[in-house]
Coordinates of C-alpha atoms in Angstrom, one line a residue:
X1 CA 0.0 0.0 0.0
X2 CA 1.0 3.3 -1.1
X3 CA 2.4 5.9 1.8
X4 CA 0.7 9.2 2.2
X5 CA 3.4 11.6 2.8
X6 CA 2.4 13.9 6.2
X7 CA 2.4 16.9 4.5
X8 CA -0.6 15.4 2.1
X9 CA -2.3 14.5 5.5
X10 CA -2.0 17.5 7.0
X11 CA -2.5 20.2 4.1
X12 CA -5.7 18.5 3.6
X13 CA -7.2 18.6 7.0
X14 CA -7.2 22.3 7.1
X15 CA -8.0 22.7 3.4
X16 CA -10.9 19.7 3.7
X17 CA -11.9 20.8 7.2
X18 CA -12.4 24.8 6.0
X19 CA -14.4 23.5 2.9
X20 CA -16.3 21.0 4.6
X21 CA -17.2 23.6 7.5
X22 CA -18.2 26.0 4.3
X23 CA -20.0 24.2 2.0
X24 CA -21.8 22.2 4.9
X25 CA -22.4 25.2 6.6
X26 CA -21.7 23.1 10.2
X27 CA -18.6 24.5 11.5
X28 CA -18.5 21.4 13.7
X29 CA -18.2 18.8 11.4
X30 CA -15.1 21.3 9.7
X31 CA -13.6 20.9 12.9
X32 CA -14.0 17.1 13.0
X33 CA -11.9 17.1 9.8
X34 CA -9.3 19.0 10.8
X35 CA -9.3 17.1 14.2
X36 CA -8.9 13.4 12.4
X37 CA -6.8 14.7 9.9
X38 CA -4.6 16.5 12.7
X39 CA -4.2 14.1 14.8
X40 CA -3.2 11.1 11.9
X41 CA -0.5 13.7 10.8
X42 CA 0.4 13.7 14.3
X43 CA 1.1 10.3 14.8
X44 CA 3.0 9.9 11.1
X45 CA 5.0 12.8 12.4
X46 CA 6.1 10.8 15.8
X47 CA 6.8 8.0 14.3
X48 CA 8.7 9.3 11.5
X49 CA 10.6 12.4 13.3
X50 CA 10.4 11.6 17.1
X51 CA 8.2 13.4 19.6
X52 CA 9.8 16.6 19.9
X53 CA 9.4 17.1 16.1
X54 CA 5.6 15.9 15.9
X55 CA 5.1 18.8 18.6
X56 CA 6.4 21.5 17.1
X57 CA 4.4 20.3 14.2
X58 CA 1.1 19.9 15.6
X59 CA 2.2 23.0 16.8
X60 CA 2.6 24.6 13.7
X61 CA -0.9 23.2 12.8
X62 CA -3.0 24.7 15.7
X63 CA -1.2 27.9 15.2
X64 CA -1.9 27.5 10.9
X65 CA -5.3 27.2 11.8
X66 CA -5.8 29.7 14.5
X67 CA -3.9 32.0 12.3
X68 CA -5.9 31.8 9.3
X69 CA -8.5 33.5 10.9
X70 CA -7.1 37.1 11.3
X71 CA -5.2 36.3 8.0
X72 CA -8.2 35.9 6.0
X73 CA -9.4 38.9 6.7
X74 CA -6.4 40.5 4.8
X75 CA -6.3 38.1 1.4
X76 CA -9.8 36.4 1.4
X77 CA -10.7 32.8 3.0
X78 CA -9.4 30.6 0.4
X79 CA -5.9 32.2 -0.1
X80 CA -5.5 32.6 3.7
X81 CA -6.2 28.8 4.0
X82 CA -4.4 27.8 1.0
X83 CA -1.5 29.8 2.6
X84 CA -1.3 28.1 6.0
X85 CA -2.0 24.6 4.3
X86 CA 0.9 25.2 2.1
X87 CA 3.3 26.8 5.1
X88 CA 2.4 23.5 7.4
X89 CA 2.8 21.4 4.3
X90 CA 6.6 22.6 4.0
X91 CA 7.6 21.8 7.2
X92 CA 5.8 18.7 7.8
X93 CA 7.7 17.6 4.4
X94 CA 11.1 19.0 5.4
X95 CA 11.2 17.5 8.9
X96 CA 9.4 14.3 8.5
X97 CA 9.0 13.3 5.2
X98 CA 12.2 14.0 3.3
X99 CA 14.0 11.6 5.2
X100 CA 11.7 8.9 3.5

């Protein structure tokens, strides 16, 4: 079975979870997709970095997410999300999935 690189998991929990929570209009279950999606990259990025390194990452995530908020207010929903997705998506892939 094919591996799906950390980055992948985690760019799409905040890109599916906004999109979900938009075109569903139920912020909740948004939030469930980012949650599931969060915490699988979480435990990709512990086992392939160590736990220091899935911290900072999950980390990174939370703060991706919260930050979108006031960003998104500057450039528009989409590119502020697409922003943070693509920032978290970096790192994940430089500190965890490169090595692979």
């Amino acid at each position: 079975m094919a591996r799906v690189p950390s980055a992948v998991v985690a760019a799409t929990g905040l890109v599916g979870g906004y999109g979900i929570a938009r075109w569903t209009k139920k912020r909740q279950l948004g939030g469930a997709v980012l949650a599931v999606a969060g915490a699988a990259a979480a435990q990709q990025w512990r086992t392939r970095a160590g736990g220091k390194a899935a911290g900072a990452l999950t980390a990174a995530y939370v703060a991706a997410f919260a930050g979108s908020h006031p960003l998104a207010k500057k450039v528009g929903a989409w590119p502020a999300v697409l922003g943070v997705a693509g920032a978290v998506a970096a790192a994940s892939w430089a500190v965890a999935d490169r090595k692979a």
